[in-house]
C-alpha positions as a printed Julia matrix, in Angstrom:
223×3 Matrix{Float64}:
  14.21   20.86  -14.96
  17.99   20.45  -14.35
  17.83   23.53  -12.14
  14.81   22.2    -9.82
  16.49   18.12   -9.71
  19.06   20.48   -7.64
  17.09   22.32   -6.21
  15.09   19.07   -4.65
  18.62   17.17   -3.87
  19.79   20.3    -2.35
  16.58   20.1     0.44
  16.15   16.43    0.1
  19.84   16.59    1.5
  19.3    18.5     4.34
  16.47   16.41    5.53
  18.95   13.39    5.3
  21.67   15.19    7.04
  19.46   16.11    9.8
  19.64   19.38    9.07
  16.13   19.46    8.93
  13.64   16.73   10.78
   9.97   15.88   10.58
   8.05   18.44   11.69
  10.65   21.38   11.04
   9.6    24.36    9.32
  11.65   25.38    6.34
  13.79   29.04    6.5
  11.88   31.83    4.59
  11.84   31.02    1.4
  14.76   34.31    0.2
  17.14   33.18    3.19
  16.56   29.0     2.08
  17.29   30.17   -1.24
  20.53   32.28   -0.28
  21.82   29.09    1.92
  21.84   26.72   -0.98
  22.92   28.92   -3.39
  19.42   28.74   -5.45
  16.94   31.01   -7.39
  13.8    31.28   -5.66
  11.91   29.92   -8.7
  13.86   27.06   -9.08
  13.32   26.71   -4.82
   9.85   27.44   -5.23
   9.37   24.53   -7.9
  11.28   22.18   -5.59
   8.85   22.71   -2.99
   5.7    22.16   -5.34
   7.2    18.69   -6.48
   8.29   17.53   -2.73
   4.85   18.48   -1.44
   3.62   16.39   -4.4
   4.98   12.9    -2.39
   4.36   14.19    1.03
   8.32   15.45    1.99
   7.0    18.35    2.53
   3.52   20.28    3.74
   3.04   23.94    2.43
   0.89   25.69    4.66
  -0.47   28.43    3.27
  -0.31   31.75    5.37
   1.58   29.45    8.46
   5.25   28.44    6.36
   6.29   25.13    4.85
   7.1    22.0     6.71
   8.6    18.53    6.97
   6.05   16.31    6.74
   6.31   12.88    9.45
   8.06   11.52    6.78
   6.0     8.28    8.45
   5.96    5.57    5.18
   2.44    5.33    4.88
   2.54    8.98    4.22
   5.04    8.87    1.92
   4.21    5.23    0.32
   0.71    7.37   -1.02
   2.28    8.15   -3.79
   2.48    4.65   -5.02
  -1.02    4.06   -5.28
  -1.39    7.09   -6.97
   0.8     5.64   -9.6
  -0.82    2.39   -9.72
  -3.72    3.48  -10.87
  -2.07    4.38  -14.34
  -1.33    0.84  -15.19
  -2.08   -1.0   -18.04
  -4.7    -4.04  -18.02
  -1.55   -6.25  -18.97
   0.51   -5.19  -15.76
  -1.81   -6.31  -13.68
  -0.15   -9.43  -13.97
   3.28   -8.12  -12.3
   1.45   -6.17   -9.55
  -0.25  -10.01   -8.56
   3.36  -10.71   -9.08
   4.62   -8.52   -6.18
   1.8    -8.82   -4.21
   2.84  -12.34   -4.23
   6.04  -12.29   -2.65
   5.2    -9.73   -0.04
   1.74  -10.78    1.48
   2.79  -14.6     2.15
   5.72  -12.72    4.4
   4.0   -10.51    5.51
   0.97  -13.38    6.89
   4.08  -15.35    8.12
   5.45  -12.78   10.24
   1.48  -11.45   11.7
   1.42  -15.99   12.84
   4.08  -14.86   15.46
   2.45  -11.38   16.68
  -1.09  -11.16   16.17
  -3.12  -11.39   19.3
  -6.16  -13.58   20.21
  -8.4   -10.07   19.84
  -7.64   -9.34   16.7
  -7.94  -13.03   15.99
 -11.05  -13.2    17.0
 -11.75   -9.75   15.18
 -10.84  -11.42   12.2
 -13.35  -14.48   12.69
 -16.35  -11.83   13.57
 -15.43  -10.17   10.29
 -15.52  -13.47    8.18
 -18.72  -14.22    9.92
 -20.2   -10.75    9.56
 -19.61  -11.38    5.51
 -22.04  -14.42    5.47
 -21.5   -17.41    2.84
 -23.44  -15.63   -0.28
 -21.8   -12.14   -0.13
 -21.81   -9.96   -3.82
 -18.95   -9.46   -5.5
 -18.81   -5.94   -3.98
 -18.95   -6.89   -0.47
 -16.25   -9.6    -0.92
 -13.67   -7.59   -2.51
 -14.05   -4.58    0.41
 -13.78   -7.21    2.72
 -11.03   -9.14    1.35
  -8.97   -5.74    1.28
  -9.88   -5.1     4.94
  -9.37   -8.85    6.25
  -5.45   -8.4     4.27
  -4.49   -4.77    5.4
  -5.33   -6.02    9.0
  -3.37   -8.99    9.47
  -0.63   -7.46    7.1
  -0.56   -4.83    9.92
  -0.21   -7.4    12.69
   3.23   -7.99   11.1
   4.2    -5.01   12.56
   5.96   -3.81    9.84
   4.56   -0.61    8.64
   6.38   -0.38    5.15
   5.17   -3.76    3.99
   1.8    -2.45    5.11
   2.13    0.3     2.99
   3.53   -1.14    0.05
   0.8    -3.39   -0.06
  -1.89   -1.08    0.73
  -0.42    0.95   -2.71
  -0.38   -2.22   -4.76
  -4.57   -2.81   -3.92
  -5.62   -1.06   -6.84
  -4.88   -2.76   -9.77
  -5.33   -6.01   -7.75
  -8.71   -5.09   -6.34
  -9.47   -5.22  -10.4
  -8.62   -8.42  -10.73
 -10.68   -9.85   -8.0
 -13.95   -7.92   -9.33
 -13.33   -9.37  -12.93
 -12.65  -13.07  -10.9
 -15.61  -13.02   -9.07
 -18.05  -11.65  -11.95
 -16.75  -14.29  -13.94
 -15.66  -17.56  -12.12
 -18.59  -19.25  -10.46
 -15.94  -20.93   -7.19
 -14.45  -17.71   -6.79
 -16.47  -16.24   -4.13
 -16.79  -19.46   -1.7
 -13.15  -20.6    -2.54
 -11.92  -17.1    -1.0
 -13.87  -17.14    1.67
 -12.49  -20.99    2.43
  -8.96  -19.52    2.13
  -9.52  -16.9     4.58
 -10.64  -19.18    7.04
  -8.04  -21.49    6.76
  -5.11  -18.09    6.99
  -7.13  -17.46   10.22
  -6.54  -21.09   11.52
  -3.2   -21.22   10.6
  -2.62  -17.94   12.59
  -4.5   -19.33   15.75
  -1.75  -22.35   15.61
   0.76  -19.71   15.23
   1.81  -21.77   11.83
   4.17  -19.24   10.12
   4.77  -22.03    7.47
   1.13  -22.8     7.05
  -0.01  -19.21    7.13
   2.77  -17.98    4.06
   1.57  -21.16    2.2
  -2.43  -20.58    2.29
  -1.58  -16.64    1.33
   0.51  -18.03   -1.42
  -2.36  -19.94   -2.58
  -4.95  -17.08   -1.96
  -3.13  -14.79   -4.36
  -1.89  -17.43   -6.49
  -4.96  -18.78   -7.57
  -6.35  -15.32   -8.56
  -3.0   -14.78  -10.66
  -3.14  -18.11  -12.16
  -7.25  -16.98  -13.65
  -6.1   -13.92  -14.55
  -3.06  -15.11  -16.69
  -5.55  -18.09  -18.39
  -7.78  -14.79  -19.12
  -5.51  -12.15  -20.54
């Protein structure tokens, strides 16, 4: 394993060098192994594990590649790993989601557009008042990826986009057992929309805080 950690600095280094950029297809895999001074096994199981988190794209019969080395790309891996977690992590996840969706809300009050506003309303509406469990969860993860993507920032989108899994559990088990849950989310939504319309950073962080927050808060009274 100590052979193929330097193997995968050696090419994780020339990608941060510049020596290689996104999109850039790797040497042949005998002259690549000659240039850093590697066995092609070791080069070969480099590959396998950078392919693994999306560094790199192995094309069979075509060569193997930089990936776009974009952060939702690479950010896939985390979601992979969240879905190991224990029941009593869930907790931290809520934790994290926590601190980054509130900033996330503030920053969209400043940049999202009356269209998706009203995009946002439509989608609320679409939902009705008595939605199942099922339908509110899918469309509390859509109604959250899309104004954390008004923020603009495309790593926070990511992040939280990985942390949905374990999360996603927690609303299920909230709104199968909690009889408020499913009209007390839907009243939060509506008021993170209105505090977006009056471009109310402050009011916007503090009604996410409360949206995840009060899911946290019955799952810790739970566990």
């Amino acid at each position: 394993m100590a052979v193929t950690d330097e193997a995968i600095e050696k090419i994780k280094g020339m990608i941060v060098s510049g020596a290689l950029r996104p999109g850039d297809r790797l040497p042949k895999e005998s002259e690549l192994a000659s240039e850093l001074g590697l066995s092609r096994n070791s080069l070969r199981e480099a590959v396998r594990a950078l392919s693994l988190i999306r560094v790199l794209d192995v094309r069979q019969g075509d060569g193997t590649y930089v990936t776009s080395l974009d952060p939702q790309l690479l950010l896939e891996a985390l979601s992979f790993v969240v879905d190991f977690h224990r029941d009593d992590t869930v907790l931290e996840f809520l934790a994290v989601r926590r601190i980054l969706e509130p900033a996330a809300t503030a920053m969209a009050a400043g940049l999202i557009d009356e269209a998706s506003l009203d995009a946002l309303d439509a989608h609320l509406d679409a939902l009705g008042d008595e939605p199942s469990v099922e339908e509110l969860v899918v469309s509390d993860l859509e109604f959250h990826r899309r104004i954390v993507g008004a923020s603009g920032n495309m790593v926070l989108c990511s992040l939280l986009d990985g942390l949905a899994g374990p999360t996603t559990r927690a609303r299920v088990w909230r709104g199968l057992t909690q009889r408020d849950a499913v009209s007390r989310t839907l009243m939060e939504h509506r008021a993170i929309v209105a505090a977006l319309r009056d471009r109310d950073a402050d009011a916007a962080r503090a009604w996410a805080t409360a949206h995840v927050a009060s899911v946290e808060q019955w799952l810790r009274s739970t566990l």
